[in-house]
Coordinates of N, CA and C in Angstrom, one line a residue:
M1 N -94.3 -74.0 42.0 CA -94.1 -75.5 42.4 C -92.6 -75.2 42.0
I2 N -91.7 -75.9 42.5 CA -90.4 -76.5 41.8 C -90.5 -77.0 40.9
P3 N -89.9 -76.3 39.7 CA -89.5 -77.3 38.7 C -89.1 -78.5 38.8
S4 N -89.0 -79.9 38.3 CA -87.9 -80.7 38.3 C -87.3 -80.8 37.5
S5 N -86.3 -81.3 37.8 CA -84.9 -81.4 37.3 C -85.1 -81.9 36.0
A6 N -86.2 -83.1 35.4 CA -86.3 -83.7 34.3 C -86.5 -82.4 33.0
D7 N -87.4 -81.6 33.8 CA -87.9 -80.6 32.8 C -87.7 -79.7 32.7
H8 N -86.7 -79.1 33.6 CA -85.8 -77.8 33.8 C -84.0 -78.3 34.3
R9 N -83.6 -77.4 34.1 CA -82.2 -77.2 34.4 C -82.2 -77.2 36.0
G10 N -81.0 -77.7 36.6 CA -81.2 -77.6 38.2 C -81.2 -76.1 38.9
A11 N -80.4 -75.1 38.0 CA -80.6 -73.8 38.4 C -82.3 -73.1 38.3
S12 N -82.7 -73.4 37.3 CA -84.1 -72.8 37.7 C -84.8 -74.1 38.7
A13 N -84.0 -75.2 39.5 CA -85.3 -75.3 40.7 C -84.5 -74.5 41.7
C14 N -83.4 -74.3 41.6 CA -82.8 -73.4 42.8 C -83.2 -72.2 42.8
E15 N -83.3 -71.4 41.4 CA -84.0 -70.6 41.8 C -86.1 -70.4 42.2
A16 N -86.5 -71.4 41.8 CA -88.0 -71.5 42.8 C -87.5 -71.6 44.1
V17 N -86.8 -72.2 44.2 CA -86.8 -72.7 45.5 C -86.5 -71.8 46.6
R18 N -85.6 -70.8 46.2 CA -84.9 -69.5 46.7 C -86.0 -68.6 46.5
A19 N -86.7 -68.8 45.6 CA -88.0 -67.3 45.6 C -89.0 -67.7 46.7
Q20 N -89.4 -68.9 47.4 CA -90.0 -69.4 48.1 C -89.8 -69.8 49.5
T21 N -88.1 -69.3 50.3 CA -87.7 -69.6 51.0 C -89.0 -68.7 52.4
F22 N -88.8 -67.7 52.0 CA -89.5 -66.7 53.2 C -91.2 -67.4 53.2
A23 N -91.7 -67.4 51.9 CA -93.3 -68.7 51.9 C -93.1 -69.3 52.7
A24 N -92.5 -70.2 52.7 CA -92.2 -71.3 53.5 C -92.5 -71.3 54.9
C25 N -91.3 -70.1 55.4 CA -91.1 -69.8 56.7 C -92.3 -69.1 57.6
D26 N -92.9 -68.5 57.1 CA -94.6 -68.0 57.3 C -95.6 -68.9 56.8
H27 N -95.2 -70.2 56.7 CA -96.1 -71.4 56.5 C -97.3 -71.0 55.5
E28 N -96.9 -70.3 54.4 CA -97.8 -70.0 53.3 C -97.8 -70.8 52.5
L29 N -96.6 -71.7 52.1 CA -96.9 -72.8 51.0 C -97.9 -74.1 51.5
S30 N -98.4 -74.6 50.2 CA -98.9 -76.0 50.3 C -98.2 -76.9 50.4
C31 N -98.9 -78.0 51.2 CA -97.9 -78.8 51.4 C -97.3 -79.8 50.0
D32 N -97.6 -79.5 49.2 CA -96.8 -79.7 47.9 C -96.2 -78.9 47.3
E33 N -96.3 -78.0 48.2 CA -94.5 -77.4 47.4 C -94.1 -77.3 48.9
V34 N -94.2 -77.2 50.2 CA -92.9 -77.9 51.1 C -92.4 -79.5 50.3
A35 N -93.3 -79.7 50.0 CA -92.9 -81.5 49.3 C -91.6 -81.4 48.5
A36 N -92.0 -80.7 47.6 CA -91.5 -80.0 46.5 C -89.9 -79.5 46.9
I37 N -89.9 -79.1 47.7 CA -89.0 -77.9 48.7 C -87.9 -79.0 48.8
D38 N -88.7 -79.6 49.5 CA -87.7 -80.8 51.0 C -87.6 -81.9 49.7
A39 N -87.8 -82.3 48.6 CA -87.1 -83.1 47.6 C -85.7 -82.5 47.3
H40 N -86.1 -81.7 46.9 CA -85.4 -80.4 46.1 C -83.7 -80.4 47.0
L41 N -84.1 -80.1 48.5 CA -83.1 -80.0 49.2 C -82.0 -81.2 49.9
V42 N -82.9 -82.3 49.4 CA -82.2 -83.2 49.8 C -81.0 -83.8 48.9
T43 N -81.2 -82.9 47.5 CA -79.7 -83.5 46.4 C -79.1 -81.8 46.2
C44 N -79.3 -81.0 46.9 CA -79.1 -79.8 46.7 C -78.4 -79.0 48.0
E45 N -77.2 -79.7 47.7 CA -76.3 -78.6 49.1 C -76.5 -77.0 49.3
S46 N -76.2 -76.7 48.3 CA -76.4 -74.9 47.9 C -78.1 -74.9 48.4
C47 N -78.6 -75.2 47.9 CA -79.6 -75.1 48.5 C -80.1 -74.9 50.2
R48 N -79.9 -76.3 50.5 CA -79.8 -76.5 52.1 C -79.0 -75.5 52.7
S49 N -78.0 -75.0 52.2 CA -77.4 -73.7 53.0 C -78.4 -72.6 53.3
R50 N -78.6 -72.2 51.8 CA -79.0 -70.8 51.7 C -80.7 -71.1 52.2
V51 N -81.5 -71.9 52.5 CA -82.5 -72.3 53.3 C -82.4 -71.8 54.5
L52 N -80.8 -72.7 55.0 CA -81.2 -72.5 56.5 C -80.4 -70.9 57.1
A53 N -79.4 -70.7 56.1 CA -79.2 -69.4 56.7 C -80.7 -68.0 56.0
D54 N -81.5 -68.7 55.6 CA -82.9 -67.8 55.3 C -84.1 -67.6 56.7
A55 N -83.9 -69.3 56.6 CA -84.8 -69.6 58.1 C -83.7 -69.1 59.5
T56 N -83.2 -69.1 59.3 CA -82.2 -68.3 60.8 C -82.5 -67.2 60.6
F57 N -82.1 -66.6 59.6 CA -82.3 -64.6 59.6 C -83.6 -64.3 60.2
H58 N -84.9 -65.1 59.5 CA -86.0 -65.0 59.4 C -86.6 -65.2 61.2
R59 N -86.2 -66.6 61.8 CA -86.6 -66.3 63.2 C -85.7 -65.5 63.8
V60 N -84.6 -64.9 63.5 CA -83.8 -63.9 64.7 C -84.7 -62.6 64.1
L61 N -85.1 -62.5 63.2 CA -85.8 -61.3 62.2 C -87.4 -60.7 63.2
R62 N -88.2 -62.2 63.6 CA -89.1 -62.3 64.1 C -89.1 -62.0 65.9
A63 N -88.0 -62.4 66.5 CA -87.8 -62.4 67.8 C -87.6 -61.0 67.4
A64 N -87.1 -60.3 67.1 CA -86.4 -58.8 67.7 C -87.1 -58.1 67.2
T65 N -88.5 -58.7 66.6 CA -89.2 -57.5 66.1 C -90.7 -58.4 67.0
A66 N -90.4 -58.9 68.0 CA -92.0 -59.2 68.3 C -92.7 -58.0 68.8
L67 N -93.7 -58.4 68.7 CA -94.8 -57.1 69.8 C -95.0 -57.6 70.4
E68 N -95.1 -56.0 71.8 CA -96.1 -56.2 72.7 C -97.6 -56.5 72.8
T69 N -98.0 -56.7 73.3 CA -100.1 -56.8 72.8 C -100.3 -55.6 73.9
A70 N -101.1 -55.7 74.0 CA -102.2 -53.8 74.3 C -102.7 -54.6 75.3
P71 N -102.5 -54.1 76.7 CA -103.6 -54.5 77.7 C -105.1 -54.5 77.5
P72 N -106.1 -55.5 77.6 CA -107.5 -55.8 77.4 C -108.6 -54.2 77.2
A73 N -107.7 -53.6 77.8 CA -108.7 -52.6 78.5 C -108.6 -51.4 76.9
L74 N -107.0 -51.4 76.4 CA -107.0 -50.7 75.3 C -107.5 -51.3 74.1
H75 N -107.4 -52.4 74.4 CA -108.2 -53.3 72.9 C -109.1 -53.5 73.0
D76 N -109.8 -52.7 73.9 CA -111.5 -52.9 73.9 C -111.9 -51.5 73.9
R77 N -111.1 -50.7 74.2 CA -111.4 -49.2 73.9 C -111.6 -48.9 72.1
I78 N -110.5 -49.4 71.5 CA -109.6 -49.1 70.3 C -110.9 -50.1 69.3
L79 N -110.9 -51.3 69.7 CA -112.1 -51.9 69.0 C -113.7 -51.2 68.9
L80 N -114.0 -50.5 70.1 CA -115.1 -49.6 69.8 C -115.3 -48.3 69.4
S81 N -113.7 -47.6 69.7 CA -113.8 -46.9 68.6 C -113.9 -47.5 67.0
L82 N -113.2 -47.9 66.6 CA -113.3 -48.5 65.2 C -114.8 -49.1 64.8
T83 N -115.3 -49.5 65.9 CA -116.5 -50.0 65.7 C -117.7 -48.6 65.5
T84 N -117.3 -47.8 66.3 CA -118.1 -46.8 66.4 C -118.4 -46.1 64.8
R85 N -117.3 -45.5 64.9 CA -116.7 -44.8 63.4 C -117.3 -45.4 62.6
T86 N -117.2 -47.3 62.3 CA -117.6 -47.7 60.8 C -118.9 -47.6 60.9
T87 N -119.8 -47.8 61.9 CA -121.3 -47.2 61.9 C -121.9 -46.1 61.7
V88 N -120.9 -44.9 61.9 CA -121.2 -43.4 62.0 C -121.1 -43.1 60.5
N89 N -120.0 -43.4 59.6 CA -119.3 -43.6 58.4 C -120.3 -44.7 57.8
A90 N -121.0 -44.8 58.1 CA -121.5 -46.7 57.0 C -122.6 -45.3 56.0
P91 N -122.8 -45.5 54.7 CA -123.7 -45.1 54.1 C -125.0 -45.9 54.3
A92 N -126.2 -44.8 53.9 CA -127.3 -44.9 54.8 C -128.1 -45.7 53.8

């Protein structure tokens, strides 16, 4: 959670926002956490710029490392192999 400026110096709030940027990009934060970040960004140009840069980096990185999906037959063979391996190695 982002510290309120009434409770902490502005730098603490900025540090908290910057520490959660990538979690926000990955949709790993609660609605309350996102709302707290958004509220901070309304008043902090420095964090707005940083979050925008981090979000752009995150988007470009995801696009550059997009994985190809396996053909359905390969997927099925791998799943069967893992299931068989688990069953064979299961304790009696």
